[in-house]
Every structure is written in C-alpha cells, then in structure tokens.
Short mmCIF file of C-alpha atoms in Angstrom, two decimals:
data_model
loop_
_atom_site.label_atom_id
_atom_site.label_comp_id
_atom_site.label_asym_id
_atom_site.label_seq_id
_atom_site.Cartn_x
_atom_site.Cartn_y
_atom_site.Cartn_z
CA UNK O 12 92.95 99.38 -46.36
CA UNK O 13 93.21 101.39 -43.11
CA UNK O 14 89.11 101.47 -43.48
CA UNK O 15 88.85 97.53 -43.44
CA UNK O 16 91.06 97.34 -40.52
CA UNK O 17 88.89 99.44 -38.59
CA UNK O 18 85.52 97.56 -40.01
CA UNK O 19 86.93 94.92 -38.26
CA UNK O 20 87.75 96.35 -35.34
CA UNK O 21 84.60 97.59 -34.83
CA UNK O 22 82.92 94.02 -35.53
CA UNK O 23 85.28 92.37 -33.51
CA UNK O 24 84.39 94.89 -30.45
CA UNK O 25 80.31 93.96 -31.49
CA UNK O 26 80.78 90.26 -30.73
CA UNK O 27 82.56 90.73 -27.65
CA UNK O 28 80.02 93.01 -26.68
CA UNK O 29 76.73 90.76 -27.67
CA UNK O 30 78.89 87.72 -25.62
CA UNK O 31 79.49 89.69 -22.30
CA UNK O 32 75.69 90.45 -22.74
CA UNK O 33 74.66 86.71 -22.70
CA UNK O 34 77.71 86.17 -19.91
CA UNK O 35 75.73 87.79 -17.67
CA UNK O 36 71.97 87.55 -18.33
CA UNK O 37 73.06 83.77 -18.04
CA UNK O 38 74.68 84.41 -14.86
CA UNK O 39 72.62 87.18 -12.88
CA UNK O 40 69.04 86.05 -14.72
CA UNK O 41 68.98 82.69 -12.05
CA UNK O 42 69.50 85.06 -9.36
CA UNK O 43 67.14 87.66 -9.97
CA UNK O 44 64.30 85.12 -10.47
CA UNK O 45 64.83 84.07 -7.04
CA UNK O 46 63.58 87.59 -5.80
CA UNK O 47 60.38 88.75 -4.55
CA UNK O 48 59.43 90.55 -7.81
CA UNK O 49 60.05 86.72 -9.89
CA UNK O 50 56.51 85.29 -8.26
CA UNK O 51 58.65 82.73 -6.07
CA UNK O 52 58.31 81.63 -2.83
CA UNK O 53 59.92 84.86 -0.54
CA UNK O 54 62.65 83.63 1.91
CA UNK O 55 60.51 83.01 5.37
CA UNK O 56 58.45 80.78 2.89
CA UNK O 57 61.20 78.53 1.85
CA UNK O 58 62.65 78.41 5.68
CA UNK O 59 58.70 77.28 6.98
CA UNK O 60 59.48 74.44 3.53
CA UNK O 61 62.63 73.23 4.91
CA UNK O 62 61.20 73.15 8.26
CA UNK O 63 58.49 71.03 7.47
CA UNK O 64 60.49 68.64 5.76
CA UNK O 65 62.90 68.26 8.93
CA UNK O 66 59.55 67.07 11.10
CA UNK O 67 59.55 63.80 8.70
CA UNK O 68 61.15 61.31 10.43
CA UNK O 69 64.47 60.08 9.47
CA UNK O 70 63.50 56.91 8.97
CA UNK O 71 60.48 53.97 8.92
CA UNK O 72 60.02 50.83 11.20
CA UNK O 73 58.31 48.40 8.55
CA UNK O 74 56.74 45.98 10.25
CA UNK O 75 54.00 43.43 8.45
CA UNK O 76 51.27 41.47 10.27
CA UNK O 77 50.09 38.52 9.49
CA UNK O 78 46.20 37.62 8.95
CA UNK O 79 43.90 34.97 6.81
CA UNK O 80 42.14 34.88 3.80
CA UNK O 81 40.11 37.78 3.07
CA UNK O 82 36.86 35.78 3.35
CA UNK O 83 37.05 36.02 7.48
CA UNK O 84 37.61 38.21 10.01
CA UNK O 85 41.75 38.39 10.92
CA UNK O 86 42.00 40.12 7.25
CA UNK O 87 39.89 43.05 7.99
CA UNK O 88 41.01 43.20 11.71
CA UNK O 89 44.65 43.25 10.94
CA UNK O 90 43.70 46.20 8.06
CA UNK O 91 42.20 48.36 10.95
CA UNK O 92 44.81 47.41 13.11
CA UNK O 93 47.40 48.86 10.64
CA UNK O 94 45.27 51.94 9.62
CA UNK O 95 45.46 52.69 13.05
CA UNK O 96 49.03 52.54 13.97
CA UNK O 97 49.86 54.28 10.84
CA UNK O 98 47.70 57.03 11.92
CA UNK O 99 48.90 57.43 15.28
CA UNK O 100 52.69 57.67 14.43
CA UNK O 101 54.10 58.80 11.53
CA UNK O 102 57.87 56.43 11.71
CA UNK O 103 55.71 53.11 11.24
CA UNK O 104 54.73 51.67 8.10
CA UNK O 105 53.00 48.69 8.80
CA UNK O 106 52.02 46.29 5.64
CA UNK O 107 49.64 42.88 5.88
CA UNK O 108 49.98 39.12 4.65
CA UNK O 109 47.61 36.83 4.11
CA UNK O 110 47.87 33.53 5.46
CA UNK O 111 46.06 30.11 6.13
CA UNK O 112 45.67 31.67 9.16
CA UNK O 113 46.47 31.13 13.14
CA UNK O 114 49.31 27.95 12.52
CA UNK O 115 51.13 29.96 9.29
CA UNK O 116 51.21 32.99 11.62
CA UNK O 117 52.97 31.58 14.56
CA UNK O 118 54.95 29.29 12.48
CA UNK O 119 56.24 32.51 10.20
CA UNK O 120 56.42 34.94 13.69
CA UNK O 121 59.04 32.38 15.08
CA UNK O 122 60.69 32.15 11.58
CA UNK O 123 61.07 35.87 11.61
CA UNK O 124 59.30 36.22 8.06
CA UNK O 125 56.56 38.64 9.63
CA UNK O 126 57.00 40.71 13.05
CA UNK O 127 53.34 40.42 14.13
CA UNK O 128 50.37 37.86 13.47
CA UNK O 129 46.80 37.16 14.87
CA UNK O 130 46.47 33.80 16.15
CA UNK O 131 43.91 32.05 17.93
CA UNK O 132 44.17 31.70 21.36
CA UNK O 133 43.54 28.24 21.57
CA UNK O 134 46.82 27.87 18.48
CA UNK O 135 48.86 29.95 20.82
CA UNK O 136 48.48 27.91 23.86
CA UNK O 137 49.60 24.44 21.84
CA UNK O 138 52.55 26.51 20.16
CA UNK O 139 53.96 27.72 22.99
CA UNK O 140 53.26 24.89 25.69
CA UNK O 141 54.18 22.25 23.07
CA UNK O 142 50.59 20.17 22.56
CA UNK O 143 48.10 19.35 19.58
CA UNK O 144 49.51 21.13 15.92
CA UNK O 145 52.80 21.81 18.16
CA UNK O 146 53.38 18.47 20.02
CA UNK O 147 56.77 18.02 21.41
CA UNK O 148 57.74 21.77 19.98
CA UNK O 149 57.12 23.70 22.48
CA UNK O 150 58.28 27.57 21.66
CA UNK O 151 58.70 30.20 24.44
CA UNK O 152 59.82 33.30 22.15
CA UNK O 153 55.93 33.17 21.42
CA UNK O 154 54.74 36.21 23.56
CA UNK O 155 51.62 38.88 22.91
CA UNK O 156 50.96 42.05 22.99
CA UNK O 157 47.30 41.44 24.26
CA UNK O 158 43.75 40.10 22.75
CA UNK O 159 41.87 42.33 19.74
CA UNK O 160 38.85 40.42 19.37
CA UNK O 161 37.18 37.29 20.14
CA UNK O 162 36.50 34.11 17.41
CA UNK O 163 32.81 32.30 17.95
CA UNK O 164 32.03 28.99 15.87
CA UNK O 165 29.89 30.02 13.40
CA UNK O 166 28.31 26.94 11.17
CA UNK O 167 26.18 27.84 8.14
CA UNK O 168 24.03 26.04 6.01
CA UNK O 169 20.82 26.80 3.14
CA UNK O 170 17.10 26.87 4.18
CA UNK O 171 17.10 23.85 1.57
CA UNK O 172 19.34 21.25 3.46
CA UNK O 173 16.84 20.06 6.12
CA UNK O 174 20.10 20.83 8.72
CA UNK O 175 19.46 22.21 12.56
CA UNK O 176 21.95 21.09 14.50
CA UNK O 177 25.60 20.72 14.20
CA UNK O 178 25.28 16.85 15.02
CA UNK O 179 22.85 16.75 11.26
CA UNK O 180 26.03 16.55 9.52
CA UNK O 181 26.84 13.28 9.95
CA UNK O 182 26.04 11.56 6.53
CA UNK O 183 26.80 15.12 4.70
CA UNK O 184 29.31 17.49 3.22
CA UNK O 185 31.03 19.98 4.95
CA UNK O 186 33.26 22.56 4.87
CA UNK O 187 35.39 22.81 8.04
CA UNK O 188 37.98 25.53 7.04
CA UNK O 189 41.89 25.82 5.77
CA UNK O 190 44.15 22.70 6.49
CA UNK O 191 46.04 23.28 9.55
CA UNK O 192 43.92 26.68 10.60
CA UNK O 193 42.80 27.31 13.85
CA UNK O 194 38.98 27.39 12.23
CA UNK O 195 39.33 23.46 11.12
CA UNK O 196 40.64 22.68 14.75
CA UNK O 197 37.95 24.50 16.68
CA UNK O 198 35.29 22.68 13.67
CA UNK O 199 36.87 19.33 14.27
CA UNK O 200 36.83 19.56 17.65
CA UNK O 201 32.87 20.52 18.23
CA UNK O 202 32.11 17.95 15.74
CA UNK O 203 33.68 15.55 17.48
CA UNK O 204 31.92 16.54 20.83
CA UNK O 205 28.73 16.21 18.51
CA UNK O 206 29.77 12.52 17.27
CA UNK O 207 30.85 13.69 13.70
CA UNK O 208 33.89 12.49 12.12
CA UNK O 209 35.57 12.00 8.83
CA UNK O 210 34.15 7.97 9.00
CA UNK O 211 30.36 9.34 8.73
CA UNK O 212 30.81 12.57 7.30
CA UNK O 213 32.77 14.45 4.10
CA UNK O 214 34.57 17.24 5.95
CA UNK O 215 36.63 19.45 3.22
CA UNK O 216 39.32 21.66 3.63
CA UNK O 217 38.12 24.94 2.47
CA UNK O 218 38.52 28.66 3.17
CA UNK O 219 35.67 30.75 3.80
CA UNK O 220 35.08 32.42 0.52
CA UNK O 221 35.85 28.96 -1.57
CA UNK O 222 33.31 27.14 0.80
CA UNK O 223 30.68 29.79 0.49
CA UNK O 224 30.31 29.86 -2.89
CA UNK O 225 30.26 26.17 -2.84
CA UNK O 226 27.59 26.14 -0.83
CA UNK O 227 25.57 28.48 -2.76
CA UNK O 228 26.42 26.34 -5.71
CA UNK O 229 24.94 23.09 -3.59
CA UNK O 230 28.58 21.31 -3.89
CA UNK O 231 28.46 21.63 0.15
CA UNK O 232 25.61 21.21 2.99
CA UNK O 233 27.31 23.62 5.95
CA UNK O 234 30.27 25.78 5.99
CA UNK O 235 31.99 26.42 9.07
CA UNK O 236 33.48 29.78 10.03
CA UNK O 237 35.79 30.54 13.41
CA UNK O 238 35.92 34.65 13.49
CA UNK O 239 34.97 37.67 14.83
CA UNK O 240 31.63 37.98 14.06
CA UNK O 241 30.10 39.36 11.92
CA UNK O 242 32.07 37.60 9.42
CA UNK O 243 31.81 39.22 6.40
CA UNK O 244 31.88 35.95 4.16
CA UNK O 245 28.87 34.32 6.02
CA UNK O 246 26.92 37.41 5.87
CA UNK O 247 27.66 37.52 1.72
CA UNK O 248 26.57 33.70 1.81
CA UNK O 249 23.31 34.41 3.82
CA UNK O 250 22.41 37.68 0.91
CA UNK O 251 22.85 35.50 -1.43
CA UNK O 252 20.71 32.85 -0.69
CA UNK O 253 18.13 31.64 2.34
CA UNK O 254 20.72 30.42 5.50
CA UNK O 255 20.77 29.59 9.14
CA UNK O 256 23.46 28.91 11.74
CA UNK O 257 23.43 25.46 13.05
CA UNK O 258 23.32 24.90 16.90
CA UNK O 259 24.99 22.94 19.40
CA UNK O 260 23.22 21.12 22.28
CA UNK O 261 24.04 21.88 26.05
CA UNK O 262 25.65 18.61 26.28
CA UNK O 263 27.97 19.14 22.90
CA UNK O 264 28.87 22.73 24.31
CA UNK O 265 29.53 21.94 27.70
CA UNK O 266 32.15 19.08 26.60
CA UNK O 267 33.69 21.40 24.47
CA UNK O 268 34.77 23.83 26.38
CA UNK O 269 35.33 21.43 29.24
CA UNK O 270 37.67 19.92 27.36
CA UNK O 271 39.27 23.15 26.16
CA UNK O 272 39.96 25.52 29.18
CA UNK O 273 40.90 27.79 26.43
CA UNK O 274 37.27 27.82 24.97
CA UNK O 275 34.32 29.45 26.71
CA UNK O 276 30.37 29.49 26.17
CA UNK O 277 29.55 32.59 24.31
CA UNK O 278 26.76 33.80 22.42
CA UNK O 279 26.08 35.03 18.20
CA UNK O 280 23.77 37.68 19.33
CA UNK O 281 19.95 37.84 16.79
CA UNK O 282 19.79 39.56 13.53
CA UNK O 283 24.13 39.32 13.36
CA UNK O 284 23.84 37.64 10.01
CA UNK O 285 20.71 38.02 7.75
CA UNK O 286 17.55 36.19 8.26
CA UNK O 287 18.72 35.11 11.98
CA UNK O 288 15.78 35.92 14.55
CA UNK O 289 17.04 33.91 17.17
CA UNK O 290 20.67 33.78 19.76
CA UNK O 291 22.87 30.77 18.73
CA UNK O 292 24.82 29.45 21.71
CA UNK O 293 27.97 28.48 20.92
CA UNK O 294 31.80 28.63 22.02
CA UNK O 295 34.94 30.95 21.23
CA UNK O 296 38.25 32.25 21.93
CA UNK O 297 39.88 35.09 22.43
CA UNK O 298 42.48 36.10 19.40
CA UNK O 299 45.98 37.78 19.77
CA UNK O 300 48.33 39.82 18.53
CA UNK O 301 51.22 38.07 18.82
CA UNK O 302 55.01 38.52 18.04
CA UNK O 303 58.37 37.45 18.71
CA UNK O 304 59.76 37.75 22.28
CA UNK O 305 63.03 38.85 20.88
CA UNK O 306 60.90 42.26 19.31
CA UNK O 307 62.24 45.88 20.80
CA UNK O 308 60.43 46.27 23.80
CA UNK O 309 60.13 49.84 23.62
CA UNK O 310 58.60 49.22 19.85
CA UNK O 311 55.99 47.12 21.47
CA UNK O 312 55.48 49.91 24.50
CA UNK O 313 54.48 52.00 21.44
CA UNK O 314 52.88 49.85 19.97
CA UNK O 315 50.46 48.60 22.79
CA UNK O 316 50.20 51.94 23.80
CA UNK O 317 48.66 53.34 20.58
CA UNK O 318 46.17 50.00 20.36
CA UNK O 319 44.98 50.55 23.99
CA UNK O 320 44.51 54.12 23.78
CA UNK O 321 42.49 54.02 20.14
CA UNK O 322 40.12 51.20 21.45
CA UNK O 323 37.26 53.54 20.24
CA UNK O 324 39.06 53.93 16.90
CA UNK O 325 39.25 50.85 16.51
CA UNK O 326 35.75 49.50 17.36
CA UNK O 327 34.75 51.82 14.59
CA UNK O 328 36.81 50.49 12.03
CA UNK O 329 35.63 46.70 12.84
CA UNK O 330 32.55 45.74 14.45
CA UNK O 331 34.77 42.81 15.95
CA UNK O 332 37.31 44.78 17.52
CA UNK O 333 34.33 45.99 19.94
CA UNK O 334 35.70 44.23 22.77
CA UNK O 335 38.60 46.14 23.09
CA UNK O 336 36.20 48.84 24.76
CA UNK O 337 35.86 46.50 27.40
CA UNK O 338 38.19 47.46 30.09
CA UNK O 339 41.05 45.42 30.62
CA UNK O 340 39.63 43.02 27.40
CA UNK O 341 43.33 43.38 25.62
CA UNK O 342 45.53 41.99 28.63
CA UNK O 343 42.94 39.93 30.61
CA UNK O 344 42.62 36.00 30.79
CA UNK O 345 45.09 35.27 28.14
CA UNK O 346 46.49 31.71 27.33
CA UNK O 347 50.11 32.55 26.98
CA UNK O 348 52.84 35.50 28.28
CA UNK O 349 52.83 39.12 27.25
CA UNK O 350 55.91 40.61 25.45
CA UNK O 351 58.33 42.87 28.38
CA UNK O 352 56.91 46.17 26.45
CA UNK O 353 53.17 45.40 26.85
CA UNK O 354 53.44 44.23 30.16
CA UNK O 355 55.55 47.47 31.00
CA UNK O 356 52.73 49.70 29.15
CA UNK O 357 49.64 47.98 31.16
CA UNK O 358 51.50 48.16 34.68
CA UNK O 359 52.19 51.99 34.00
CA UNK O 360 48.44 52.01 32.55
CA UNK O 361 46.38 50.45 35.83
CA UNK O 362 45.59 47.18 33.64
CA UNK O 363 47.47 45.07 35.16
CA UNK O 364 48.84 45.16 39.24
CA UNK O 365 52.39 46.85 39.78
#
C-alpha cells in the first residue's frame, strides 16, 4: 500500500516536472531567439529599421490630373508630368484621368472632381473670360501653374486621297476630333478660315485613335490632330500606311491667328512624322497646367518648383515637353492668371519681375 502511495508520488512529482520544463522553454525560448547567436537582426540593425521607416512620410497628398484619350499627346504628357513629381517628392501620389480633353478638364477642375488638368490655351481663355464653349460663364477660380508644351494643327490624310491642302476637304470626310475638345475647335475654326463647313463637307466627331484607324480602313479622307507633336497616333497612322499632312495657305493662316490672338504661326518641323520631307506651316497654342484657384498655395509652390527645376527631366520623358527648356517657356505669354504659389515660385526664381 505504502509502495503505491509513493509510485504516485513520484509520478505526480514527474508531471510537474515535464510541465515547468515546457513553462519555460515556452517562455524564455522567444527571448533567446532574439539574441545574436538566433541569426536575427542584432539591435543597431533593428534601430537603423525603425529609423528608416520614420523618414516615410506621415501621410500622401493624392492629387489626379486630368488629360485626353491616349491616342494624343495630353495622355503621355500628363504621365511624365506625374512620373516626375512622384520622383521628386516622396508625400505626393499623383494618379491620371482620361478625358475628352481641354473642355472636360476645366469643366471637372472647377467641379473639384480632379485637382489639375491640361487645357488648351485657347479653352482656357473662353472659360475664364466667359466667350465661345463658355459664353456668359465666365469662371475666375480658373488659374495655372504655367505652360508644358505647345499644341500645332496637325491634319492627316493617305497618299491615295488626291488631298493637299486643308481647303481639299470640302466635298469629303473628315475627322475633326472629340465633341466639345479643344482639337474640334481649333479644326473647325481653320476650316472655316479655309471655306469648309459642315454644308460642303462630312466633319465627324472622332478621337484620334478611332479616326486613325478609320482612315486606314478608308471610312475617312483626313484626320485632324491638335497636340504636341509628335503625336504618337498620327505617327502609328503614317507606319501603317502611305500619309501626308495637309497645308494651309498664307491667307487661311494669317486669318486664323488674326482672329485668334491666342493662336500663333508655328511650324511641324521635316521628317516629325514618317514619310514627311518637307516643313508644314501651320498654327498652335500653348497648353497649361491648370487648377483651381482655391488649391494650397504652398502645394502649388512645390509643385511649380519641382516642374521648373526638372525641365530637362522632363524633355526626356516627352519629346513635347521640349519647350519647357526654353527659358521662361512655363510662365511666359499666357492667356489667363497664374495660381498665388506659381507666381510666388517664379518671382523668387528670376522668371518673372519682383
């Protein structure tokens, strides 16, 4: 009897021993791992971690900017454009939407549904002095932060058509660009000047990539494109079959931009598209970033700041964006106010006087 008791005694004393065991290789095995001899990071390592982590910043500014189709230029502009303040500073995230383009943009930048845009110049002026797609609405919370590129008039049409001249397309079909974008106001308005109208003519509302392929397709004689040149979907439409760019006359040109102090006589240098041996004289205007007066004027500071000072940047990531090499391109001869924070930014820069 006495020899059970102590059999169980002695069992007893086993199992508290085997759970005091697993007490503390549960508790002190955590520990020990996070030594030196466990493989993990020592402590100066994890320190350098947790100061890396504290150079994130504590938050993001998202900010989106508004562009075209993808067919044109504004697309690819406002992608550099992004790239290149996401580069520079670490708190912005800055996202793009496509649009129909210049109207869209200022319409949604005064709507507050996207912080930034690109709109032509020539849109700009009318929105925010009240005349043509704005008439009687004029809007003074439409401000820039400066010009990024230039748009030309490019018109394009096949070898086949028997077409020289912008004035041959009287009598044909013709794509003239997005209803309500600045590209179909600066085609209606030089065809127009060169005695073409909807009476003698088909003009179509179509973007650049739609009217391209219908043109290689033969469902269109010319397409017209108002961009930064080279734009990319005329130069697909000239690979893919034999093109040219239709001209104006001296007399067409000079009552366009007569007509349109915003316009000026400008040039599509040779060999910009392929197959094209020759200048084309044309017309264009400069195109802006533009936002809402109300925006953080230090935010725009920044922002100018970083566009102005990675013009080279820039000019690399879009042949387009060139111009902003040009001294004093970004904040020179525009049609409508800069924003407080760019103005600020130039003054301090030598742009513009004190």
């Amino acid at each position: 009897m006495n020899h059970v008791f102590i059999k169980e005694i002695s069992m007893k004393k086993s199992l508290l021993v085997l759970f005091l065991t697993a007490v503390f290789f549960f508790i002190c095995l955590p520990i020990c791992a996070c030594g030196p001899s466990s493989g993990a990071l020592p402590d100066h390592s994890l320190d350098a971690a947790f100061q890396t982590n504290s150079e994130a910043p504590d938050e993001f500014t998202v900010l989106t900017i508004g562009t075209a189709d993808s067919g044109g230029t504004m697309y690819p502009v406002g992608d550099a454009i992004a790239r290149t303040l996401n580069g520079h500073d670490s708190s912005l995230k800055v996202n793009l939407s496509a649009s129909n383009g210049s109207y869209h943009n200022v319409v949604n930048i005064l709507d507050g549904q996207i912080d930034m845009g690109l709109v032509s110049g020539d849109m700009a002026f009318c929105a925010y002095f009240g005349s043509g797609e704005f008439e009687g609405r004029p809007d003074q919370r439409l401000c820039t932060i400066g010009a990024v590129y230039s748009s030309l008039s490019n018109w394009m049409a096949p070898d086949s058509g028997g077409l020289t001249f912008v004035h041959d397309i009287a009598g044909r079909t013709a794509a003239v660009g997005p209803q309500g974008s600045t590209t179909e106001v600066a085609a209606r308005t030089a065809l127009e000047a060169a005695g073409v109208t909807d009476s003698n003519a088909s003009l179509l509302n179509y973007g650049l990539g739609s009217g391209a392929r219908a043109v290689t397709q033969g469902e269109l004689d010319a397409v017209h494109g108002f961009a930064g040149i080279p734009i990319s979907g005329l130069t697909k439409l000239a690979q893919s079959v034999p093109c040219h760019l239709l001209t104006y006359t001296k007399k067409e040109l000079s009552e366009i931009i007569s007509s349109n102090p915003f316009y000026y006589s400008a040039v599509i240098p040779a060999d910009t598209y392929p197959g094209q041996t020759e200048d084309v004289p044309t017309f264009g205007v400069k195109c802006l970033l533009c936002v809402n007066a109300g925006m953080d004027p230090e935010l725009v500071y920044n922002i100018t700041r970083i566009l102005n000072e990675s013009a080279q940047e820039l000019a690399a990531r879009h042949d387009a964006l060139s111009s902003l090499t040009q001294k004093g391109y970004i904040c020179d001869g525009l049609p409508i106010p800069l924003h407080p924070g760019a103005e600020a930014y130039y003054r301090e820069a030598g742009l513009l006087d004190p």
